[in-house]
mmCIF file of C-alpha atoms in Angstrom:
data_model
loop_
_atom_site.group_PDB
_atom_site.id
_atom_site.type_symbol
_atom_site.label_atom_id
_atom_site.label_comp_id
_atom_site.label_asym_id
_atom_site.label_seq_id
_atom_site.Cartn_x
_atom_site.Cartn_y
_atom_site.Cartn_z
ATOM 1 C CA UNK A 193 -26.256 20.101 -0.954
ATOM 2 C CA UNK A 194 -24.604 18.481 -3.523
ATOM 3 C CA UNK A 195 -24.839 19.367 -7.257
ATOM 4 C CA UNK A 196 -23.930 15.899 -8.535
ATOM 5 C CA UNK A 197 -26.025 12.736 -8.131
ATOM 6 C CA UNK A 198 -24.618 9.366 -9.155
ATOM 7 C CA UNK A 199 -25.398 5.305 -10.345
ATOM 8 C CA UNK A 200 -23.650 2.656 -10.467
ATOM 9 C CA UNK A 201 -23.312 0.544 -14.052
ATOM 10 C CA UNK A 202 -24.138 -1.519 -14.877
ATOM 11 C CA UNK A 203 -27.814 -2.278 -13.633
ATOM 12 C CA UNK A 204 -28.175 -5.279 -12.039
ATOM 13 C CA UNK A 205 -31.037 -7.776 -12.954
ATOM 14 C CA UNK A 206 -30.980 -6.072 -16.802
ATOM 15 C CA UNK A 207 -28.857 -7.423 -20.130
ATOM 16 C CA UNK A 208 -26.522 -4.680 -20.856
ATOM 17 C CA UNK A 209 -28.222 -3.227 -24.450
ATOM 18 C CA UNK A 210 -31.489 -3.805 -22.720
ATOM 19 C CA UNK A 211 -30.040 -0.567 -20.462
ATOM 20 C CA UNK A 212 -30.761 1.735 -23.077
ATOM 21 C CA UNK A 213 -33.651 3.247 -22.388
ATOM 22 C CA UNK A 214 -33.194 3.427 -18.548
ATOM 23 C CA UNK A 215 -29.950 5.121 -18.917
ATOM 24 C CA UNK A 216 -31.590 7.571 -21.352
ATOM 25 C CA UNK A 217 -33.560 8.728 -18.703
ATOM 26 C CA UNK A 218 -31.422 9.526 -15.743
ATOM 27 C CA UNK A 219 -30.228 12.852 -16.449
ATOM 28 C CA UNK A 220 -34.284 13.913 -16.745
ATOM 29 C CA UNK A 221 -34.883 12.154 -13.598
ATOM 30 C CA UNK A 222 -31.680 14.348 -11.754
ATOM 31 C CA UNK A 223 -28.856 11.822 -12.125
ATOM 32 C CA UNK A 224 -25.920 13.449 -13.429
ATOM 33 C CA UNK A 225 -23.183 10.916 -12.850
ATOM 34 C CA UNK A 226 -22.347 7.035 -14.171
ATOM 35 C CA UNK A 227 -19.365 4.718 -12.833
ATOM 36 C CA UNK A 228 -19.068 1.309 -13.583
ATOM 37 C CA UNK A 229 -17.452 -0.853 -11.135
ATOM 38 C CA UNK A 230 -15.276 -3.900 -12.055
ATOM 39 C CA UNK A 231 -14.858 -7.388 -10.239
ATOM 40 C CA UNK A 232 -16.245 -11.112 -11.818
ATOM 41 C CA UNK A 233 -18.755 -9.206 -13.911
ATOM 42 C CA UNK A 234 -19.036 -6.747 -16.613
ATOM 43 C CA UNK A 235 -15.477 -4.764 -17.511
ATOM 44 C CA UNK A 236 -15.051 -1.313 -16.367
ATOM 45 C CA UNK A 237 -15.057 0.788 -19.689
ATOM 46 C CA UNK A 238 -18.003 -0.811 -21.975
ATOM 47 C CA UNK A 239 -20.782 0.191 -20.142
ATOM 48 C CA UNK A 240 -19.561 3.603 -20.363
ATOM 49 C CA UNK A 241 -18.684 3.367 -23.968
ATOM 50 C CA UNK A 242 -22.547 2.594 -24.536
ATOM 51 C CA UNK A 243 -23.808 5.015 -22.081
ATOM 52 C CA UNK A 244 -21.861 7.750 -23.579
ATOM 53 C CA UNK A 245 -24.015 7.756 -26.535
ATOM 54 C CA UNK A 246 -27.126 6.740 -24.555
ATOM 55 C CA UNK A 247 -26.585 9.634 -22.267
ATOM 56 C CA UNK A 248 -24.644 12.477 -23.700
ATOM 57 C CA UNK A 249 -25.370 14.794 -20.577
ATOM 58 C CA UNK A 250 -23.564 12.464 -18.314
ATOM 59 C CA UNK A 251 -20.013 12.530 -16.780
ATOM 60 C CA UNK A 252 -18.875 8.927 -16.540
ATOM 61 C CA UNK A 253 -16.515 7.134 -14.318
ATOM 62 C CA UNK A 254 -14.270 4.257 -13.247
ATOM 63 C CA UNK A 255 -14.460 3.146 -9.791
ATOM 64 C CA UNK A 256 -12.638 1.245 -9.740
ATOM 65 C CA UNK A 257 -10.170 -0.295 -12.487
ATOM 66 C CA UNK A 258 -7.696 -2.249 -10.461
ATOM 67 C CA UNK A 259 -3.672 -0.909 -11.146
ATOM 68 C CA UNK A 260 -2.654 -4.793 -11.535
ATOM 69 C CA UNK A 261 -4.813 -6.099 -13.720
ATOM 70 C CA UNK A 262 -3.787 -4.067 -17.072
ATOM 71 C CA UNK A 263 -0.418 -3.411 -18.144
ATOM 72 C CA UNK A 264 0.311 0.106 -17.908
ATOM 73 C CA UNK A 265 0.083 1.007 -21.485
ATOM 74 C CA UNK A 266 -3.050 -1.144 -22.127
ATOM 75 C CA UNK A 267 -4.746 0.992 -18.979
ATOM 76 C CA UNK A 268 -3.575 4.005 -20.381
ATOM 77 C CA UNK A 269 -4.884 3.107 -24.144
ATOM 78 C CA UNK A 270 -8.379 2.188 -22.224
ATOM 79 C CA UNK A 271 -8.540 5.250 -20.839
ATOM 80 C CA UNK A 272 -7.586 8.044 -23.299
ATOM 81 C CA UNK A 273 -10.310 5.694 -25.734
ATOM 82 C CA UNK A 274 -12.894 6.383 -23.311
ATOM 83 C CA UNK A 275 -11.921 10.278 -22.450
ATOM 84 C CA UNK A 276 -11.737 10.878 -26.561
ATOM 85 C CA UNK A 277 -15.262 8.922 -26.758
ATOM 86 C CA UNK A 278 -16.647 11.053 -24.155
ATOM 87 C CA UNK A 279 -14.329 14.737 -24.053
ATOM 88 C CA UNK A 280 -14.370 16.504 -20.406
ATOM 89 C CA UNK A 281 -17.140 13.809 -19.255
ATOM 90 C CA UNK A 282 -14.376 10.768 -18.107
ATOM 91 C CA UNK A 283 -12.750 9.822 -15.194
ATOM 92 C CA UNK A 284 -10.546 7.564 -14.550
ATOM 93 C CA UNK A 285 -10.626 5.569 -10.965
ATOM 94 C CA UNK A 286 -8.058 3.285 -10.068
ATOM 95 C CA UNK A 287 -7.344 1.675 -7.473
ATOM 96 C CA UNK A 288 -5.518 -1.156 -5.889
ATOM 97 C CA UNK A 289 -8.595 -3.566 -5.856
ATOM 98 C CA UNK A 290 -8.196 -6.561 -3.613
ATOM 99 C CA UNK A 291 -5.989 -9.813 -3.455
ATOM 100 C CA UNK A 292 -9.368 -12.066 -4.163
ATOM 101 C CA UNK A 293 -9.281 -10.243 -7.910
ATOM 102 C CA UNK A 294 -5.970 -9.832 -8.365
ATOM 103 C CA UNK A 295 -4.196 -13.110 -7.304
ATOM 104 C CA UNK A 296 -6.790 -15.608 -6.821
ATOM 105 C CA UNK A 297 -8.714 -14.297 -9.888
ATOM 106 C CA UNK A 298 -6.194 -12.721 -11.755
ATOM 107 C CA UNK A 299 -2.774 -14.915 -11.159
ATOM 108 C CA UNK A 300 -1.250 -11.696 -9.843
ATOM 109 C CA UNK A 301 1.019 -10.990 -7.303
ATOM 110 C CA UNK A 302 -0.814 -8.868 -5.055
ATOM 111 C CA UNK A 303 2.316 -6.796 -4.238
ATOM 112 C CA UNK A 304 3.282 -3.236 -2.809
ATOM 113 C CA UNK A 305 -0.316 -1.925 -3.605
ATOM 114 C CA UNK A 306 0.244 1.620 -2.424
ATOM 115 C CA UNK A 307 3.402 1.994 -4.960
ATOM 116 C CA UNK A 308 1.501 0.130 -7.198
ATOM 117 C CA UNK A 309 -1.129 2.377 -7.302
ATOM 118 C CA UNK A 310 1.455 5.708 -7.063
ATOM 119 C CA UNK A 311 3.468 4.457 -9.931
ATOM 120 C CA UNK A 312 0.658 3.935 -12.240
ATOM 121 C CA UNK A 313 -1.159 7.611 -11.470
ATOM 122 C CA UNK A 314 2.204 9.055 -12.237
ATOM 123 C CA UNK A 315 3.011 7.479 -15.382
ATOM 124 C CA UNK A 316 -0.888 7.943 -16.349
ATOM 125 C CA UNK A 317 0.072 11.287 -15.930
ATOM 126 C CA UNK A 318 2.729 11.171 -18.100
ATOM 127 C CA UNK A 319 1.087 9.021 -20.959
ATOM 128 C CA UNK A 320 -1.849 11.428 -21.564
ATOM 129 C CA UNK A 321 0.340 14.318 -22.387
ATOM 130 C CA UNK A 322 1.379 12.612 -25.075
ATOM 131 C CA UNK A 323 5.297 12.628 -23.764
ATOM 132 C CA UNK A 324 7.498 9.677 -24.635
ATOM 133 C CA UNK A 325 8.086 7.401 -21.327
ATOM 134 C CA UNK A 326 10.996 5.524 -20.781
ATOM 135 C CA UNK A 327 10.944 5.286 -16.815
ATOM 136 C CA UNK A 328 11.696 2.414 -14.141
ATOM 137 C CA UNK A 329 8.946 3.043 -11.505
ATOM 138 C CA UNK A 330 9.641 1.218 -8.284
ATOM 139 C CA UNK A 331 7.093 -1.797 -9.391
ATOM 140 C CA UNK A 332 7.269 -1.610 -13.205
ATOM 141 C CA UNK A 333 9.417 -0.179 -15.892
ATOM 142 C CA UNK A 334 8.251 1.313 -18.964
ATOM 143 C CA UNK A 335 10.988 1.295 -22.059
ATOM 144 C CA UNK A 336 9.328 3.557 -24.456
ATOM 145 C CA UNK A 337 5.887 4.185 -24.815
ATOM 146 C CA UNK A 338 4.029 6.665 -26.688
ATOM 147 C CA UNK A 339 0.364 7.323 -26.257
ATOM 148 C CA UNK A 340 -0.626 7.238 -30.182
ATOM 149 C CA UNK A 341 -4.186 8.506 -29.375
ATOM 150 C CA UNK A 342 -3.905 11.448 -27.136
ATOM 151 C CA UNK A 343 -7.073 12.339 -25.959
ATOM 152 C CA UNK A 344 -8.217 16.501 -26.526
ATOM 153 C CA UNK A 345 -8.662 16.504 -22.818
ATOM 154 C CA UNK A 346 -7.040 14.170 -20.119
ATOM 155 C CA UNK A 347 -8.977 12.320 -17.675
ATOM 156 C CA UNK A 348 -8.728 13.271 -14.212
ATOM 157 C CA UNK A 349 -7.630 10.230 -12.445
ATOM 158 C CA UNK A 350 -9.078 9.417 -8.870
ATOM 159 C CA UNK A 351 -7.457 6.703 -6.312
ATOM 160 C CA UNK A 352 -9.814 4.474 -4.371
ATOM 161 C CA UNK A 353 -8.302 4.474 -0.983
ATOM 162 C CA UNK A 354 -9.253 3.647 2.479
ATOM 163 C CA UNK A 355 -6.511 4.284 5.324
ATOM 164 C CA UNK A 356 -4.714 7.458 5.735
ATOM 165 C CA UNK A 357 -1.526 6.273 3.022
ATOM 166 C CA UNK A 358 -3.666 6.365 0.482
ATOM 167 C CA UNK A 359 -6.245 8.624 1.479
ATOM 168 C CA UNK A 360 -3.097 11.303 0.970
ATOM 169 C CA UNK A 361 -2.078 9.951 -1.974
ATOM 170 C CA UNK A 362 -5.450 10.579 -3.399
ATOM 171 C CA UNK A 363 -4.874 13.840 -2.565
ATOM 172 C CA UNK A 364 -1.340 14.704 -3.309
ATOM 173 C CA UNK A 365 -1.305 13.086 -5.994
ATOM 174 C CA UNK A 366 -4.744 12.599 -7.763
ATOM 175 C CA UNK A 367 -7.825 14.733 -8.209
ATOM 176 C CA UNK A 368 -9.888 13.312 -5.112
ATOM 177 C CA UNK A 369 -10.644 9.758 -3.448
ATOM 178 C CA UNK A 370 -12.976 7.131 -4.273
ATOM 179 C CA UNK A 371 -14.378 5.781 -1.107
ATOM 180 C CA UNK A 372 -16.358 2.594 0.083
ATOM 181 C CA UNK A 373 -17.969 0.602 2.633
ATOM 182 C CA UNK A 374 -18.238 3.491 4.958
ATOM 183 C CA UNK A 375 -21.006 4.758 6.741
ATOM 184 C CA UNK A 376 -22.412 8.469 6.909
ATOM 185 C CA UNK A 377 -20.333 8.966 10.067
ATOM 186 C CA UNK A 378 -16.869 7.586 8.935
ATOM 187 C CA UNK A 379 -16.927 10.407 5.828
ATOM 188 C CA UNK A 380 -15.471 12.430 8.559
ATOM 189 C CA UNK A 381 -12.457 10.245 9.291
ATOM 190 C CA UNK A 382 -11.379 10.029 5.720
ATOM 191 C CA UNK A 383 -11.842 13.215 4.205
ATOM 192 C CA UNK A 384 -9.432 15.311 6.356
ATOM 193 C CA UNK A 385 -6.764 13.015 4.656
ATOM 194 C CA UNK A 386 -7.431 13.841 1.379
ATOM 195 C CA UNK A 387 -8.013 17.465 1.690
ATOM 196 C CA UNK A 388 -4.967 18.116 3.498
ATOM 197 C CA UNK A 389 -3.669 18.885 -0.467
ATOM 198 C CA UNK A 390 -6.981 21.029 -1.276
ATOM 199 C CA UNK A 391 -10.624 21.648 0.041
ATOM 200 C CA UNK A 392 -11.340 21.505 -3.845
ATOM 201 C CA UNK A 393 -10.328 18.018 -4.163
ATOM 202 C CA UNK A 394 -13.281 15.248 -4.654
ATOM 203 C CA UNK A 395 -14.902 12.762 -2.606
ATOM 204 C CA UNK A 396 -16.628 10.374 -5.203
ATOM 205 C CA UNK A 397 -18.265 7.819 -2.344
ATOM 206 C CA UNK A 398 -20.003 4.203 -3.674
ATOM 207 C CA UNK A 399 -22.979 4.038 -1.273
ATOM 208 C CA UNK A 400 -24.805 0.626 -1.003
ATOM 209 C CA UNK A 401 -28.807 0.891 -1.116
ATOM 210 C CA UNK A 402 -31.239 -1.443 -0.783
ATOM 211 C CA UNK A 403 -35.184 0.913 -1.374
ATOM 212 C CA UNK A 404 -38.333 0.195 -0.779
ATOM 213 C CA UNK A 405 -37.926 -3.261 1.175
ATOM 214 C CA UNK A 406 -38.245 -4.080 4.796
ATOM 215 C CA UNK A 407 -35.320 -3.721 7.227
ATOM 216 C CA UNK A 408 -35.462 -7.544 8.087
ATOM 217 C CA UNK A 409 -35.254 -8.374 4.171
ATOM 218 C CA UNK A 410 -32.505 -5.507 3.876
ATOM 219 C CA UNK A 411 -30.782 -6.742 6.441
ATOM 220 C CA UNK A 412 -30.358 -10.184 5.676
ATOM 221 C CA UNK A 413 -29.103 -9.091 1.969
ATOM 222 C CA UNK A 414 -26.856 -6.687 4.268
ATOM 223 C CA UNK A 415 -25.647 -8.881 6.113
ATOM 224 C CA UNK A 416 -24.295 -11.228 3.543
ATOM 225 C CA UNK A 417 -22.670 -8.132 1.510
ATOM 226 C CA UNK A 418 -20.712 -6.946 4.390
ATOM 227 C CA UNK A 419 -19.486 -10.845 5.086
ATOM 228 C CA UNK A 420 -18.117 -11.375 1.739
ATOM 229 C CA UNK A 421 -16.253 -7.756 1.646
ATOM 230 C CA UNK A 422 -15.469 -6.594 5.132
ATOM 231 C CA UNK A 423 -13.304 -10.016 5.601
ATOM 232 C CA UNK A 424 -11.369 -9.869 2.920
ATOM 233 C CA UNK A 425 -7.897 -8.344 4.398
ATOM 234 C CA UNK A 426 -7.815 -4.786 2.953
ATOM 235 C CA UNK A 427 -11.300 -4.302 3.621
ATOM 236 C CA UNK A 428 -10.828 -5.620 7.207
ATOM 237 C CA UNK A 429 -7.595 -3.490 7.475
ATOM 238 C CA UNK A 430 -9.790 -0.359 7.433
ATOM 239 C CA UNK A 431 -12.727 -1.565 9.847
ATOM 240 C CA UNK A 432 -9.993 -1.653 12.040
ATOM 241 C CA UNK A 433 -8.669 1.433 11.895
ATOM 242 C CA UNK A 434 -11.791 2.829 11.830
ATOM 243 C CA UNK A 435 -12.885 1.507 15.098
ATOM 244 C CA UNK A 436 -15.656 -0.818 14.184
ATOM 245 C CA UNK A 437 -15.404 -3.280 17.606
ATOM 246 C CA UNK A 438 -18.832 -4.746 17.059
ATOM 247 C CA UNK A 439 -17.217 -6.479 13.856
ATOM 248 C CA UNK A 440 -14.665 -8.008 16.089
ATOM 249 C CA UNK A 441 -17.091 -11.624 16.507
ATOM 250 C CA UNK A 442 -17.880 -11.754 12.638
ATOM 251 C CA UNK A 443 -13.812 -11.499 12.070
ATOM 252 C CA UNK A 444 -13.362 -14.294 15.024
ATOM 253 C CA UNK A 445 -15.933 -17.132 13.602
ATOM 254 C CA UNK A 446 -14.722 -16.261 10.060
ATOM 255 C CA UNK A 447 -11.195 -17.363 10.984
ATOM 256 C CA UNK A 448 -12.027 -20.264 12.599
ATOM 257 C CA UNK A 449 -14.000 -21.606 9.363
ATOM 258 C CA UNK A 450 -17.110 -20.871 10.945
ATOM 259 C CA UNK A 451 -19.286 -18.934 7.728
ATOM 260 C CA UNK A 452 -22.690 -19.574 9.131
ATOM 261 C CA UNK A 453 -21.525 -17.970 12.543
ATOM 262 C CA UNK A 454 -19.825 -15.017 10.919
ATOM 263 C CA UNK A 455 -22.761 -14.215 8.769
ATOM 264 C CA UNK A 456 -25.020 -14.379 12.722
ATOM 265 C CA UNK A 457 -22.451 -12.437 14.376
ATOM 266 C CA UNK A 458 -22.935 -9.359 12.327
ATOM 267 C CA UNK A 459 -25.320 -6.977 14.485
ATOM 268 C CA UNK A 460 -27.838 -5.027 12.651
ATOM 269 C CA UNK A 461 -26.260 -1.858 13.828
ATOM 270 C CA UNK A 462 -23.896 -2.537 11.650
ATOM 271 C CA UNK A 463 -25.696 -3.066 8.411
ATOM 272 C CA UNK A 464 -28.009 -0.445 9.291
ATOM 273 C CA UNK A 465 -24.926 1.882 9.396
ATOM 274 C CA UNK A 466 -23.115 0.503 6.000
ATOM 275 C CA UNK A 467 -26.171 -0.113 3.838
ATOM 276 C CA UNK A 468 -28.607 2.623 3.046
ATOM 277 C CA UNK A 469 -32.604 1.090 3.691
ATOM 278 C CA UNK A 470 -36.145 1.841 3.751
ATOM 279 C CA UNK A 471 -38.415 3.692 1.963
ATOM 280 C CA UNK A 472 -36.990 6.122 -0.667
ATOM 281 C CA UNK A 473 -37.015 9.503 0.727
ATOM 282 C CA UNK A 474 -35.609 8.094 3.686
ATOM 283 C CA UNK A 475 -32.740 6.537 1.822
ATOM 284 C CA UNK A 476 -32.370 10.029 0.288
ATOM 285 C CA UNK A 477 -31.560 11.715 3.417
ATOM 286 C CA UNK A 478 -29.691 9.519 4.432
ATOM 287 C CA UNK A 479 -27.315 9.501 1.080
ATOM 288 C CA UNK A 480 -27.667 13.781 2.285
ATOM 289 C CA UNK A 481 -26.075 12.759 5.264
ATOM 290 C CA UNK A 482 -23.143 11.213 3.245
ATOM 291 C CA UNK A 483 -22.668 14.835 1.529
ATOM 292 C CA UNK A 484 -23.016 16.804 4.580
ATOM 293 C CA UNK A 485 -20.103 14.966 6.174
ATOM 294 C CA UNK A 486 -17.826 15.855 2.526
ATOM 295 C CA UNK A 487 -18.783 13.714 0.143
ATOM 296 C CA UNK A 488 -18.914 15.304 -3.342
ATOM 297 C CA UNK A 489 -20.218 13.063 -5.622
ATOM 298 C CA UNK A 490 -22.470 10.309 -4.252
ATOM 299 C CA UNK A 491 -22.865 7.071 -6.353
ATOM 300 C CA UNK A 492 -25.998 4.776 -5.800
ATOM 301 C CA UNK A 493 -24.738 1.228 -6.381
ATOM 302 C CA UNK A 494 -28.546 -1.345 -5.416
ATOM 303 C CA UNK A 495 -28.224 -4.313 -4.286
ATOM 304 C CA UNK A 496 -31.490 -5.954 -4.019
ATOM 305 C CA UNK A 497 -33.613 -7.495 -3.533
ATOM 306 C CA UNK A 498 -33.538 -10.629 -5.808
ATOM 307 C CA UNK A 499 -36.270 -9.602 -8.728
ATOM 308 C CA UNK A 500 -35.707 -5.835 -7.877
ATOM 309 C CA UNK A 501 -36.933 -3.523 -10.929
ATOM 310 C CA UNK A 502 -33.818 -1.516 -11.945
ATOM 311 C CA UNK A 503 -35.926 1.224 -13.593
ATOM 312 C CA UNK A 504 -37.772 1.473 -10.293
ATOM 313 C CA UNK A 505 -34.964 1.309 -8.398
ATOM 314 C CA UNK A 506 -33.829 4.278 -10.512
ATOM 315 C CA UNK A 507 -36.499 6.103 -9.953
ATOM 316 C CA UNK A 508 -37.291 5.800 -6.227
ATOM 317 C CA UNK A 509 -33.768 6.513 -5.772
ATOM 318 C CA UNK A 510 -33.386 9.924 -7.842
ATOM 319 C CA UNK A 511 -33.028 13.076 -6.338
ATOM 320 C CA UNK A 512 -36.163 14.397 -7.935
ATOM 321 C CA UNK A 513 -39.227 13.523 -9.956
#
């Protein structure tokens, strides 16, 4: 059984200083994780800023801060402001996010994402010593820098990864994985990858739960979750390698144009697998099954329903009273 217990921040359904007194709570309720995510909403690192003071007992995380959307120096600034903010309680995720935020939200080019994301652990590396860096990586050159705030203790830095490439990388190169849209099962296909380089290494996995509501109202929220993710191409990239056939229709009517049909074609097997549902102890066991399969640090992210109570979402979801 895992030791560590995670949520996702920002709450949905909450304005962020109205968070306070939720957040306050967690680690009494069992929680003893944070990590912010970062897409078309809140940024990665403010959240945390305010829920290192809310919740001092906390280790906080990034997962993920996309490797494209920061320059180098600005991500490494970020994150040696949050590690001095919060000493030996930050982590820094990265990761190479999609092409939907990158280029079409972003006006990035969406290029060479596994040396992106290489390139930027090792001169992260680099930067939080302190060192001077003057390197050409193979996607960006740095002529220069010094970190002028070295934190008293740097961040470990996890890679989000998917497919075996990166899955090592998290491992050879970082201090664990960040994993996603997975099901209980498909923790065993990843993990090997990353602990090739050291059983010690972490799995920090974003699991999708949807408590307390019935399967046909979870499943419908389910369903149109996995549609907008699992066809964008990265995200389809790894339902592919992992196997998942029954996806094959939802892929088919989505590239024809055909929404409506891709959103019918997804079977509830599916969902059922990738979105934890039903009443809260159940979705605790299940979230058990996640860490019995290698993950080390699971991290609650709700998703519903619409008018949803964070703080009771909180609550049913905790690992104890």
């Amino acid at each position: 059984m895992t030791t560590r217990w995670g949520m996702t921040v920002p709450l949905e359904g909450v304005p962020l200083l109205d968070q306070r007194a939720i957040i306050e709570r967690m680690s009494d309720q069992g929680y003893t994780d944070l990590w912010s995510a970062e897409a078309s909403a809140t940024d990665a690192f403010t959240p945390l800023a305010l829920a290192s003071v809310w919740a001092p007992d906390l280790r906080l995380g990034t997962a993920i801060v996309p490797a494209y959307t920061r320059g180098p120096a600005t991500l490494a600034m970020s994150a040696a402001t949050m590690a001095a903010a919060a000493p030996g309680r930050f982590s820094l995720g990265i990761g190479t996010s999609s092409n939907v935020i990158v280029e079409r939200w972003n006006s990035i080019p969406f290029e060479e994402p596994y040396k992106k994301v290489r390139d930027t652990v090792r001169f992260l590396r680099e930067a939080f010593t302190g060192a001077r860096v003057k390197t050409d990586y193979d996607t960006f050159s740095v002529k220069g820098f010094t970190l002028g705030a070295v934190p008293p203790q740097a961040p470990p830095v996890f890679v989000a990864a998917l497919r075996p490439g990166m899955l090592r990388l998290a491992g050879r190169e970082g201090d664990g994985a960040i994993i996603n849209w997975l099901s209980a099962g498909d923790v065993r296909t990843v993990v090997p990858h990353v602990r090739e380089y050291g059983e010690d290494k972490e799995i920090v996995a974003r699991i999708f739960v949807i408590p307390e509501t019935d399967a046909d109202t979870a499943r419908g929220i389910g369903r149109w979750a996995i549609s907008a993710y699992l066809n964008v191409p990265v995200y389809r990239a790894f339902h592919e390698w992992l196997g998942r056939e029954e996806l094959n229709p939802m892929w088919k009517a989505w590239d024809e144009g055909d929404r409506k049909g891709a959103l019918a074609a997804i079977p509830d097997s599916v969902v059922d697998e990738l979105i934890v549902h039903g009443p809260a102890e159940q979705c605790r066991e299940r979230i058990r099954a996640y860490v019995d399969n290698g993950v080390t640090t699971p991290v609650l992210a709700p998703i519903g329903p619409p008018g949803a109570d964070p703080a009771r979402v909180v609550r049913a979801l905790a690992p104890q009273d």
